[in-house]
Short mmCIF file of C-alpha atoms and ligand atoms in Angstrom, two decimals:
data_model
loop_
_atom_site.label_atom_id
_atom_site.label_comp_id
_atom_site.label_asym_id
_atom_site.label_seq_id
_atom_site.Cartn_x
_atom_site.Cartn_y
_atom_site.Cartn_z
CA MET F 7 -28.66 -28.79 -0.65
CA ARG F 8 -30.70 -27.87 -3.73
CA ARG F 9 -29.91 -24.35 -5.44
CA ASN F 10 -31.97 -21.25 -4.83
CA GLN F 11 -34.49 -22.40 -2.31
CA VAL F 12 -33.05 -19.83 -0.02
CA ALA F 13 -32.80 -16.38 -0.91
CA VAL F 14 -31.24 -13.63 1.07
CA VAL F 15 -33.93 -10.95 1.29
CA GLY F 16 -31.94 -8.63 3.50
CA ALA F 17 -28.13 -6.80 3.95
CA ALA F 18 -26.71 -4.50 5.52
CA GLU F 19 -24.17 -2.85 7.01
CA THR F 20 -23.63 -0.70 10.10
CA THR F 21 -24.47 2.78 9.85
CA GLU F 22 -20.47 4.00 9.96
CA LEU F 23 -17.72 2.18 8.74
CA GLY F 24 -13.88 2.59 9.40
CA VAL F 25 -13.13 4.21 13.06
CA VAL F 26 -16.59 4.12 15.24
CA PRO F 27 -15.23 5.09 18.32
CA ASN F 28 -18.84 5.59 19.79
CA ALA F 29 -19.62 2.02 19.82
CA SER F 30 -18.77 -1.19 21.06
CA GLN F 31 -18.89 -3.90 19.16
CA LEU F 32 -21.67 -5.28 20.78
CA GLN F 33 -23.57 -2.68 19.66
CA LEU F 34 -21.94 -2.47 16.16
CA HIS F 35 -23.65 -5.68 15.85
CA ALA F 36 -27.04 -4.15 16.63
CA ASP F 37 -27.07 -1.66 14.15
CA ALA F 38 -25.96 -3.59 11.65
CA ALA F 39 -29.20 -5.94 12.14
CA LEU F 40 -30.91 -2.97 12.96
CA ASN F 41 -30.08 -1.96 9.62
CA ALA F 42 -30.64 -5.40 7.97
CA ILE F 43 -34.03 -6.42 9.31
CA ALA F 44 -35.56 -3.03 7.92
CA ASP F 45 -34.24 -3.54 4.33
CA ALA F 46 -35.50 -6.64 4.89
CA GLY F 47 -39.08 -4.57 6.15
CA LEU F 48 -38.77 -6.72 8.59
CA LYS F 49 -39.58 -6.80 12.99
CA LEU F 50 -37.42 -7.93 15.17
CA SER F 51 -39.98 -10.62 16.06
CA ASP F 52 -40.40 -11.80 12.45
CA ILE F 53 -36.76 -14.00 13.20
CA ASP F 54 -36.51 -16.76 14.44
CA GLY F 55 -33.23 -18.25 13.57
CA PHE F 56 -29.95 -16.70 14.08
CA ALA F 57 -26.10 -16.96 13.65
CA THR F 58 -23.00 -14.88 14.40
CA ALA F 59 -19.58 -15.60 15.58
CA VAL F 60 -17.20 -14.12 17.76
CA GLU F 61 -20.00 -13.29 20.12
CA THR F 62 -22.13 -16.01 21.09
CA PRO F 63 -26.07 -16.32 19.85
CA GLN F 64 -26.82 -15.21 22.90
CA GLN F 65 -25.22 -12.75 23.54
CA VAL F 66 -26.35 -10.65 20.39
CA CYS F 67 -29.42 -12.51 20.34
CA HIS F 68 -30.59 -10.98 24.15
CA TYR F 69 -29.39 -7.41 23.29
CA LEU F 70 -31.32 -8.11 20.27
CA GLY F 71 -34.43 -9.09 21.92
CA ILE F 72 -34.38 -11.95 19.84
CA LYS F 73 -36.27 -15.35 21.28
CA PRO F 74 -35.11 -18.36 18.16
CA THR F 75 -35.91 -21.44 17.70
CA TRP F 76 -32.27 -22.54 15.26
CA VAL F 77 -29.18 -20.69 16.18
CA ASP F 78 -25.27 -21.32 15.01
CA GLY F 79 -22.74 -19.86 16.67
CA THR F 80 -20.21 -21.51 13.99
CA SER F 81 -16.75 -19.70 14.58
CA VAL F 82 -14.11 -20.36 11.87
CA GLY F 83 -12.47 -17.05 11.63
CA GLY F 84 -13.53 -14.66 8.54
CA CYS F 85 -15.54 -16.81 6.56
CA SER F 86 -18.02 -17.65 9.45
CA PHE F 87 -20.95 -16.29 7.26
CA MET F 88 -19.90 -18.10 4.37
CA LEU F 89 -20.58 -21.52 6.50
CA HIS F 90 -23.65 -19.14 8.67
CA VAL F 91 -25.22 -18.57 5.22
CA ARG F 92 -25.03 -22.69 4.89
CA HIS F 93 -26.13 -23.74 7.72
CA ALA F 94 -28.86 -21.65 7.54
CA ALA F 95 -29.92 -22.37 4.15
CA ALA F 96 -29.81 -26.11 5.38
CA ALA F 97 -31.85 -24.99 8.57
CA ILE F 98 -34.64 -23.36 6.20
CA GLU F 99 -34.73 -25.73 3.41
CA ALA F 100 -35.47 -28.75 6.78
CA GLY F 101 -37.83 -26.48 8.28
CA LEU F 102 -36.16 -25.73 11.70
CA CYS F 103 -36.85 -21.57 11.02
CA LYS F 104 -37.68 -19.40 8.70
CA THR F 105 -36.31 -16.49 9.00
CA VAL F 106 -32.62 -16.77 9.94
CA LEU F 107 -30.21 -13.14 10.84
CA ILE F 108 -26.33 -13.35 10.42
CA THR F 109 -24.50 -10.55 12.42
CA HIS F 110 -20.98 -9.80 12.51
CA ALA F 111 -19.49 -7.00 14.14
CA GLU F 112 -16.56 -6.20 15.24
CA SER F 113 -14.74 -3.10 16.92
CA GLY F 114 -11.37 -4.09 14.90
CA LYS F 115 -9.79 -0.89 15.82
CA SER F 116 -11.66 0.64 18.48
CA MET F 117 -11.19 -2.14 20.23
CA ILE F 118 -14.23 -1.42 22.31
CA GLY F 119 -16.28 -4.48 23.75
CA LYS F 120 -13.65 -6.97 22.49
CA ALA F 121 -12.38 -9.12 24.01
CA PRO F 122 -8.43 -9.67 22.83
CA ARG F 123 -7.36 -12.71 21.51
CA SER F 124 -5.15 -14.94 23.42
CA ILE F 125 -2.90 -18.18 22.14
CA PRO F 126 -3.00 -20.43 25.53
CA ALA F 127 0.63 -21.70 25.89
CA ASP F 128 -0.21 -25.38 26.07
CA SER F 129 -2.41 -25.31 23.02
CA LEU F 130 -0.06 -26.23 20.00
CA GLN F 131 0.06 -23.03 18.47
CA GLY F 132 0.98 -21.54 22.26
CA GLN F 133 3.94 -24.86 22.11
CA PHE F 134 5.01 -25.13 18.22
CA GLU F 135 4.06 -21.45 17.01
CA ALA F 136 4.35 -18.87 19.16
CA PRO F 137 7.90 -19.62 20.43
CA PHE F 138 9.46 -18.87 17.18
CA GLY F 139 8.05 -14.95 17.06
CA VAL F 140 4.35 -15.29 15.33
CA TYR F 141 2.88 -12.60 16.34
CA GLY F 142 -1.06 -11.61 14.80
CA PRO F 143 -1.89 -12.64 11.46
CA PRO F 144 0.86 -10.69 9.57
CA SER F 145 3.56 -12.94 10.68
CA MET F 146 1.69 -15.97 9.33
CA PHE F 147 -0.24 -15.29 7.02
CA PRO F 148 2.74 -14.94 4.70
CA ILE F 149 4.79 -17.47 5.41
CA PRO F 150 3.62 -19.45 2.71
CA VAL F 151 4.27 -16.94 -0.27
CA LEU F 152 7.76 -17.38 -0.50
CA ARG F 153 7.24 -21.63 -1.31
CA PHE F 154 4.78 -19.98 -3.65
CA MET F 155 6.30 -18.11 -5.67
CA LYS F 156 9.06 -20.74 -6.37
CA THR F 157 6.81 -23.21 -7.29
CA TYR F 158 4.34 -21.52 -9.71
CA GLY F 159 7.43 -18.37 -10.61
CA ILE F 160 5.40 -16.05 -9.52
CA THR F 161 7.00 -11.95 -9.06
CA HIS F 162 7.06 -9.57 -6.15
CA GLU F 163 5.62 -7.06 -8.16
CA GLN F 164 2.55 -9.67 -9.89
CA LEU F 165 1.59 -9.87 -5.67
CA ALA F 166 1.93 -5.89 -5.87
CA ALA F 167 -0.47 -5.33 -8.92
CA VAL F 168 -2.51 -7.45 -6.42
CA ALA F 169 -3.19 -4.06 -3.81
CA VAL F 170 -2.94 -1.88 -7.26
CA VAL F 171 -6.00 -3.00 -9.02
CA GLN F 172 -8.11 -3.27 -5.77
CA ARG F 173 -7.19 0.36 -5.12
CA GLU F 174 -9.09 1.03 -8.52
CA TRP F 175 -11.83 -0.46 -7.50
CA ALA F 176 -11.92 0.85 -4.30
CA ALA F 177 -11.86 4.92 -5.87
CA LYS F 178 -15.37 3.67 -7.30
CA ASN F 179 -16.74 2.65 -3.58
CA PRO F 180 -17.42 6.04 -1.52
CA ARG F 181 -17.38 4.09 1.57
CA ALA F 182 -13.99 2.61 0.74
CA MET F 183 -11.29 3.23 3.75
CA MET F 184 -8.62 4.27 1.16
CA LYS F 185 -9.09 5.84 -2.64
CA ASP F 186 -6.41 7.45 -3.67
CA PRO F 187 -4.82 5.35 -6.79
CA ILE F 188 -1.76 3.30 -6.07
CA THR F 189 1.39 2.43 -8.57
CA VAL F 190 3.50 -1.13 -7.95
CA ALA F 191 6.11 1.03 -7.04
CA ASP F 192 4.48 2.29 -4.20
CA VAL F 193 3.22 -0.72 -3.15
CA LEU F 194 6.95 -2.40 -3.24
CA ASN F 195 8.07 1.29 -1.37
CA SER F 196 5.89 1.18 1.73
CA ARG F 197 6.60 -0.25 4.97
CA MET F 198 7.85 -3.56 5.09
CA ILE F 199 5.61 -5.40 7.76
CA ALA F 200 6.45 -9.35 7.43
CA TYR F 201 9.15 -9.77 4.47
CA PRO F 202 8.09 -10.19 1.44
CA PHE F 203 4.55 -8.50 2.66
CA ARG F 204 4.63 -4.65 2.92
CA LEU F 205 2.07 -2.45 4.43
CA LEU F 206 -0.36 -1.79 1.04
CA GLN F 207 -0.12 -5.77 0.93
CA CYS F 208 -1.75 -6.53 4.79
CA CYS F 209 -5.33 -5.82 4.97
CA LEU F 210 -6.71 -2.68 6.95
CA VAL F 211 -7.54 -2.68 10.43
CA THR F 212 -10.85 -0.72 11.19
CA ASP F 213 -14.44 -0.75 12.68
CA GLY F 214 -17.71 -2.25 11.25
CA GLY F 215 -20.43 -4.68 10.81
CA GLY F 216 -22.67 -6.39 8.17
CA ALA F 217 -26.06 -8.52 8.69
CA LEU F 218 -28.00 -10.76 6.06
CA ILE F 219 -31.35 -11.70 7.08
CA LEU F 220 -31.99 -15.14 4.65
CA THR F 221 -35.64 -16.65 4.41
CA SER F 222 -37.08 -19.31 1.51
CA ALA F 223 -36.83 -18.44 -2.06
CA ASP F 224 -40.93 -19.11 -1.77
CA ARG F 225 -41.30 -16.18 0.68
CA ALA F 226 -38.58 -14.01 -1.28
CA ARG F 227 -41.16 -13.08 -3.59
CA ASP F 228 -42.90 -10.83 -1.02
CA PHE F 229 -40.17 -9.03 0.37
CA PRO F 230 -39.31 -5.20 -0.70
CA ARG F 231 -35.62 -5.92 -2.29
CA LYS F 232 -34.71 -8.19 -5.09
CA PRO F 233 -34.29 -11.30 -4.02
CA VAL F 234 -30.82 -13.14 -4.17
CA TYR F 235 -30.68 -16.34 -4.27
CA ILE F 236 -28.56 -19.28 -2.93
CA MET F 237 -27.37 -21.19 -5.71
CA GLY F 238 -24.50 -23.37 -4.08
CA THR F 239 -21.86 -23.57 -0.93
CA GLY F 240 -19.36 -25.83 0.50
CA GLU F 241 -17.51 -25.39 3.69
CA SER F 242 -14.29 -26.98 5.04
CA VAL F 243 -11.24 -26.66 7.95
CA GLU F 244 -7.60 -27.87 7.63
CA THR F 245 -5.58 -26.73 10.88
CA PRO F 246 -5.78 -23.77 12.74
CA MET F 247 -1.23 -24.05 12.00
CA VAL F 248 -0.53 -22.11 9.28
CA SER F 249 3.20 -24.14 9.91
CA GLN F 250 1.07 -27.38 9.98
CA MET F 251 -0.71 -27.19 6.32
CA GLU F 252 -0.73 -30.15 3.65
CA THR F 253 0.90 -27.71 1.14
CA PHE F 254 2.55 -24.27 0.77
CA ASN F 255 1.23 -24.91 -2.63
CA SER F 256 -2.52 -23.81 -2.73
CA SER F 257 -5.18 -24.13 0.71
CA ARG F 258 -7.02 -27.52 0.96
CA ALA F 259 -10.02 -25.71 2.48
CA PHE F 260 -10.33 -23.98 -0.22
CA LYS F 261 -9.73 -26.89 -2.50
CA THR F 262 -12.67 -28.52 -0.91
CA ALA F 263 -14.85 -25.72 -0.34
CA GLY F 264 -14.91 -23.88 -4.01
CA PRO F 265 -15.43 -26.99 -5.83
CA LEU F 266 -18.39 -27.81 -3.89
CA ALA F 267 -20.26 -24.96 -4.07
CA PHE F 268 -19.76 -24.85 -8.13
CA LYS F 269 -20.97 -28.60 -8.40
CA GLU F 270 -23.83 -28.25 -6.49
CA ALA F 271 -24.72 -24.49 -8.45
CA GLY F 272 -24.01 -26.89 -11.41
CA ILE F 273 -21.70 -23.72 -12.88
CA ALA F 274 -18.86 -23.69 -14.72
CA HIS F 275 -16.50 -21.02 -14.33
CA LYS F 276 -16.40 -19.26 -17.53
CA ASP F 277 -20.35 -18.69 -16.11
CA VAL F 278 -19.02 -16.47 -12.86
CA ASP F 279 -19.78 -12.89 -14.00
CA HIS F 280 -18.58 -11.60 -10.71
CA LEU F 281 -16.40 -13.00 -7.92
CA MET F 282 -15.40 -12.29 -4.24
CA ILE F 283 -12.29 -13.77 -2.71
CA TYR F 284 -11.20 -13.21 0.85
CA ASP F 285 -8.31 -10.85 0.59
CA ALA F 286 -6.59 -10.56 3.92
CA PHE F 287 -3.21 -10.39 2.88
CA ALA F 288 -2.16 -10.29 -1.06
CA HIS F 289 -1.42 -13.75 -1.87
CA LEU F 290 -4.66 -14.88 -0.79
CA PRO F 291 -6.73 -14.05 -4.31
CA LEU F 292 -3.79 -15.70 -6.02
CA PHE F 293 -4.53 -18.83 -4.17
CA GLY F 294 -8.37 -18.25 -4.51
CA LEU F 295 -8.24 -18.54 -8.12
CA GLY F 296 -6.38 -21.51 -8.89
CA ASP F 297 -8.07 -23.12 -5.95
CA LEU F 298 -10.73 -22.74 -6.76
CA GLY F 299 -10.35 -23.58 -10.20
CA PHE F 300 -10.19 -20.77 -12.41
CA MET F 301 -7.16 -21.46 -13.80
CA PRO F 302 -3.36 -22.94 -12.76
CA HIS F 303 -1.98 -21.23 -10.48
CA GLU F 304 1.11 -20.23 -12.45
CA GLU F 305 -1.50 -18.22 -14.18
CA THR F 306 -2.83 -16.38 -11.94
CA GLY F 307 0.16 -13.65 -11.25
CA LYS F 308 -0.09 -12.00 -14.77
CA PHE F 309 -4.01 -12.96 -14.99
CA ILE F 310 -4.05 -10.07 -12.20
CA ALA F 311 -1.40 -8.11 -13.52
CA ASP F 312 -2.64 -7.47 -17.15
CA GLY F 313 -5.61 -6.27 -15.62
CA ASN F 314 -8.26 -8.94 -15.89
CA THR F 315 -9.30 -8.43 -12.55
CA ARG F 316 -9.54 -4.80 -12.84
CA PRO F 317 -12.73 -2.63 -13.83
CA GLY F 318 -13.65 -3.12 -17.32
CA GLY F 319 -12.03 -6.82 -17.15
CA LYS F 320 -13.21 -10.00 -18.01
CA LEU F 321 -13.32 -11.22 -14.57
CA PRO F 322 -14.04 -8.33 -11.86
CA LEU F 323 -12.47 -9.56 -8.80
CA ASN F 324 -13.18 -7.56 -4.77
CA THR F 325 -15.33 -4.98 -6.60
CA ASN F 326 -15.24 -3.09 -3.27
CA GLY F 327 -11.82 -2.98 -2.85
CA GLY F 328 -11.23 -5.99 -0.74
CA GLY F 329 -9.86 -6.18 2.42
CA LEU F 330 -6.96 -4.44 1.42
CA SER F 331 -8.49 -0.99 0.34
CA TYR F 332 -12.48 -1.61 1.42
CA MET F 333 -12.24 -2.22 5.28
CA HIS F 334 -11.27 -5.06 7.28
CA SER F 335 -12.64 -5.48 10.80
CA GLY F 336 -10.74 -8.61 11.29
CA MET F 337 -13.36 -10.73 10.27
CA TYR F 338 -14.33 -10.07 6.45
CA GLY F 339 -15.91 -12.22 5.58
CA MET F 340 -19.36 -10.44 5.79
CA TYR F 341 -18.20 -7.30 3.70
CA ALA F 342 -17.33 -9.69 1.00
CA LEU F 343 -20.70 -11.35 1.07
CA GLN F 344 -22.65 -7.82 1.24
CA GLU F 345 -21.10 -6.70 -1.65
CA SER F 346 -21.70 -10.25 -3.68
CA VAL F 347 -25.49 -9.40 -3.05
CA ARG F 348 -24.64 -5.69 -4.00
CA GLN F 349 -23.68 -7.23 -7.19
CA MET F 350 -26.56 -9.27 -7.70
CA ARG F 351 -29.26 -6.87 -6.69
CA GLY F 352 -27.35 -4.59 -8.91
CA ILE F 353 -26.86 -1.89 -6.21
CA ALA F 354 -23.54 -1.94 -6.08
CA PRO F 355 -20.85 1.70 -6.47
CA ALA F 356 -19.03 -0.70 -8.70
CA GLN F 357 -21.56 -2.56 -10.34
CA VAL F 358 -21.06 -4.67 -13.30
CA PRO F 359 -23.54 -4.72 -16.23
CA ASN F 360 -25.78 -7.28 -15.94
CA ALA F 361 -24.16 -9.57 -13.31
CA LYS F 362 -26.42 -12.83 -12.76
CA ILE F 363 -23.83 -14.76 -11.13
CA SER F 364 -21.55 -13.58 -7.98
CA VAL F 365 -18.77 -16.61 -6.04
CA CYS F 366 -17.87 -15.35 -2.70
CA HIS F 367 -15.06 -17.05 -1.50
CA GLY F 368 -13.67 -16.94 2.43
CA VAL F 369 -11.20 -17.52 4.53
CA GLY F 370 -11.05 -18.19 8.31
CA GLY F 371 -8.07 -17.83 10.07
CA MET F 372 -4.25 -18.19 8.36
CA PHE F 373 -5.76 -20.93 6.02
CA ALA F 374 -7.50 -23.10 8.54
CA ALA F 375 -10.78 -22.54 7.57
CA SER F 376 -12.92 -21.40 4.17
CA GLY F 377 -16.60 -21.11 2.99
CA THR F 378 -17.63 -20.61 -0.64
CA ILE F 379 -21.60 -18.97 -1.98
CA VAL F 380 -22.62 -19.43 -5.12
CA PHE F 381 -25.19 -16.27 -5.22
CA THR F 382 -27.57 -15.95 -8.84
CA ASN F 383 -30.79 -13.35 -9.12
CA GLU F 384 -32.33 -15.33 -11.64
CA ARG F 385 -34.38 -17.89 -10.28
CA MET Y 20 8.97 -4.18 35.00
CA ALA Y 21 10.37 -6.89 34.11
CA GLU Y 22 11.50 -7.10 29.52
CA PRO Y 23 8.40 -8.68 27.76
CA GLN Y 24 9.09 -12.39 28.09
CA ARG Y 25 9.05 -14.64 24.95
CA ALA Y 26 6.29 -16.61 24.11
CA ARG Y 27 7.04 -20.10 26.53
CA PRO Y 28 5.40 -23.36 25.44
CA LYS Y 29 3.24 -25.10 28.90
CA PRO Y 30 4.01 -28.76 27.84
CA THR Y 31 0.62 -31.29 27.71
CA PRO Y 32 0.44 -35.14 28.73
CA GLU Y 33 0.73 -35.49 24.69
CA THR Y 34 3.70 -33.28 24.08
CA GLN Y 35 5.70 -33.73 27.55
CA HIS Y 36 8.51 -35.85 25.38
CA PHE Y 37 8.61 -33.55 22.97
CA TRP Y 38 9.53 -31.82 25.33
CA ASP Y 39 12.19 -33.45 27.13
CA GLY Y 40 13.52 -34.77 23.96
CA THR Y 41 14.93 -31.12 23.09
CA LYS Y 42 15.94 -30.51 26.48
CA ALA Y 43 18.24 -33.86 26.54
CA GLY Y 44 19.24 -32.51 22.88
CA GLU Y 45 16.96 -35.09 20.74
CA LEU Y 46 14.22 -34.16 18.41
CA ARG Y 47 11.84 -36.29 18.69
CA LEU Y 48 9.40 -37.56 16.34
CA GLN Y 49 6.50 -40.50 16.64
CA ARG Y 50 5.85 -43.15 14.22
CA CYS Y 51 2.71 -45.63 13.34
CA ASP Y 52 3.14 -48.58 14.29
CA ALA Y 53 1.05 -49.82 11.95
CA CYS Y 54 1.51 -47.52 9.28
CA ALA Y 55 4.93 -46.37 9.56
CA HIS Y 56 3.43 -42.87 9.11
CA VAL Y 57 5.86 -40.33 10.92
CA TYR Y 58 4.53 -37.39 12.12
CA PHE Y 59 4.34 -34.11 13.82
CA PRO Y 60 3.17 -32.20 16.35
CA PRO Y 61 2.58 -34.56 19.00
CA ARG Y 62 -0.18 -37.09 19.74
CA PRO Y 63 -0.60 -40.74 21.48
CA PHE Y 64 -2.16 -42.08 17.94
CA CYS Y 65 -1.51 -42.25 13.91
CA PRO Y 66 -3.32 -38.78 12.47
CA SER Y 67 -3.40 -41.30 8.89
CA CYS Y 68 -4.83 -44.77 10.05
CA ALA Y 69 -5.94 -44.05 13.89
CA SER Y 70 -3.76 -47.09 15.34
CA ARG Y 71 -3.04 -45.70 19.00
CA LYS Y 72 -0.31 -47.81 18.46
CA VAL Y 73 2.74 -45.33 17.98
CA SER Y 74 6.35 -44.62 19.00
CA ILE Y 75 8.24 -41.75 20.16
CA PHE Y 76 12.12 -41.96 18.02
CA LYS Y 77 15.14 -39.49 18.10
CA ALA Y 78 14.76 -37.69 14.24
CA SER Y 79 18.09 -36.89 12.11
CA GLY Y 80 17.98 -33.37 12.90
CA LYS Y 81 18.18 -32.76 9.51
CA GLY Y 82 15.40 -30.81 7.31
CA PHE Y 83 15.61 -27.99 4.42
CA LEU Y 84 13.72 -24.17 4.21
CA TYR Y 85 10.54 -24.89 2.90
CA SER Y 86 9.36 -20.87 3.47
CA TYR Y 87 9.76 -18.22 5.91
CA VAL Y 88 8.64 -14.85 6.61
CA ILE Y 89 10.61 -12.25 7.99
CA ASN Y 90 9.33 -10.31 11.21
CA HIS Y 91 9.27 -6.21 10.18
CA ARG Y 92 6.61 -5.38 12.89
CA PRO Y 93 4.60 -6.07 15.03
CA ALA Y 94 7.64 -7.94 17.16
CA ALA Y 95 6.53 -10.53 19.14
CA PRO Y 96 7.72 -9.71 22.89
CA GLY Y 97 11.31 -11.39 23.65
CA PHE Y 98 12.33 -10.60 19.54
CA THR Y 99 14.29 -7.68 17.65
CA PRO Y 100 13.31 -7.21 14.46
CA PRO Y 101 14.41 -7.64 11.30
CA TYR Y 102 13.65 -11.96 12.61
CA ALA Y 103 12.83 -15.05 10.47
CA ILE Y 104 9.74 -17.21 11.07
CA ALA Y 105 10.63 -20.68 9.62
CA VAL Y 106 9.14 -23.31 8.62
CA VAL Y 107 11.17 -26.58 8.03
CA GLU Y 108 10.83 -29.95 6.45
CA LEU Y 109 12.70 -32.42 8.11
CA ALA Y 110 14.11 -35.34 6.61
CA GLU Y 111 11.36 -37.23 7.51
CA GLY Y 112 8.85 -35.93 5.92
CA PRO Y 113 7.01 -33.46 9.00
CA ARG Y 114 7.43 -29.78 8.85
CA MET Y 115 7.58 -27.58 12.21
CA MET Y 116 7.91 -24.16 12.34
CA SER Y 117 11.36 -22.83 14.18
CA ASN Y 118 13.68 -19.76 13.95
CA ILE Y 119 16.84 -20.16 12.05
CA ILE Y 120 20.04 -19.40 13.77
CA ASP Y 121 23.86 -18.60 12.82
CA CYS Y 122 22.42 -16.95 8.93
CA PRO Y 123 21.96 -13.66 8.58
CA GLN Y 124 17.85 -12.64 8.80
CA THR Y 125 17.88 -11.60 4.78
CA PRO Y 126 16.30 -12.74 1.79
CA GLU Y 127 20.00 -13.59 0.07
CA ALA Y 128 20.84 -15.53 2.63
CA LEU Y 129 17.71 -17.36 3.23
CA GLU Y 130 17.66 -19.72 0.54
CA LEU Y 131 14.49 -21.51 0.00
CA ASP Y 132 15.15 -25.61 -0.41
CA MET Y 133 19.04 -24.68 1.64
CA LYS Y 134 19.56 -28.26 4.33
CA LEU Y 135 19.00 -27.37 7.94
CA GLU Y 136 19.99 -29.04 10.93
CA VAL Y 137 18.78 -28.97 14.00
CA ALA Y 138 20.16 -26.83 17.11
CA PHE Y 139 19.10 -26.56 20.36
CA GLN Y 140 18.41 -23.36 22.40
CA ALA Y 141 17.63 -23.20 26.50
CA LEU Y 142 14.56 -20.55 27.53
CA ASP Y 143 15.00 -21.66 30.80
CA ASP Y 144 16.35 -25.18 32.89
CA LYS Y 145 12.62 -26.83 32.04
CA ILE Y 146 11.99 -25.40 28.37
CA THR Y 147 14.55 -25.92 25.00
CA LEU Y 148 13.18 -25.03 21.98
CA PRO Y 149 14.66 -26.68 18.47
CA VAL Y 150 15.78 -23.79 16.39
CA PHE Y 151 17.60 -24.66 12.98
CA ARG Y 152 21.04 -23.24 10.91
CA PRO Y 153 22.22 -23.90 8.22
CA ALA Y 154 24.06 -27.29 7.28
CA LYS Y 155 27.58 -28.18 7.24
CA GLY Y 156 28.74 -29.65 4.74
ZN1 ZN O 412 -0.81 -45.20 11.43
#
């Protein structure tokens, strides 16, 4: 794909985030969509392309009254929205549609109008993982951590520092769920969830949603908001079974999607002003920093523990507070994208001064899938 | 009301030989006749070279502890926390999820790279699960 041909011209989250007991999951989609359409100064009838995950495009389009000529229902977990951005940019460039709306919403906490996740007993996961006691992401996502720690000499304190630093960012964000400062000791003394991870190293469970609107860069100039250009994109999948990853020392999906996006954008790591790495659990930023090529994996724990990613650090990371402290409705990728767009617009609560390039890296499932988007505010 | 049951695998045509094997006290893997790749989970073709000529064989049952978590909460139905969910790397190469028996479920006792050997745990008269214990000697 050619860089900077497509731009984000509308971006918004749901009116409320956190615990939203007065709306179904479908209504949260609509709330996010209507906020994004207002942000872009558009009408619903202007939308001719639509993408969403978990809920089907037909469900959300019918509810909103949208009549699309292009749809994408890619549903690969929490990074689905990164893939939607990539696919939408390609579709707009190919002339399949002009204005794409991407929605995410999840009633992750209140569970209103949300189908339960289930693993069929005759699926490969049902046969070769479920019988051994995995039960939701906290029991699965951290399974690679001990091997990763041993291979690279990463310490428990360094993995605790991830949560501490992200809480510092969250403290600057009025919409963050958790804002009180925490220490490494607080993290290491919090309730054990799945050794080696404790409560403060696991993401929040909340309700909310978000939506993006994309159009061609040429049209983007006529919109009320400062356009945020899609500079580079990447995607991949590996396996739905965490036990079957090629290695626990890195993520193959990360190592495919990340470099693709950097190459397409034509940027080097030193060009990155702002970084989002989907942090469902505390080890993900370490995998991300290594797999995206910012530094060898060995250095990632020390890099974060030394404060390089905290406010004022040289590589601002997860500046909304992340899935650990901002919000996590189950599929956090949309919120990471929203924060990248805010940073590129210059309106983030914890704004990185003069940030021009933002990299937004997502994970789906337990390292099952990945999507990376490079944004810029300069064409 | 009955106690909540541990998740019970339901074999498919492609995996039946594996579950027949564990019931007979064998850990069965597959090897490609064309390129010798050994793989898991079961399927009737080679995921490395796409050959449909593959053979089922009895694995050694030996391996080592590749990684694990000790799950505290929420516990899966049929499990009493804390319990380890392990990934074992088999001597033949593939890895599989399992549980570790005859071993305290603690970080001190569960050392990465410790040698393991397969054991079999009958869930009922149809399904037997492959689990692992610290290797003797
Ligand atoms: Zn082969």
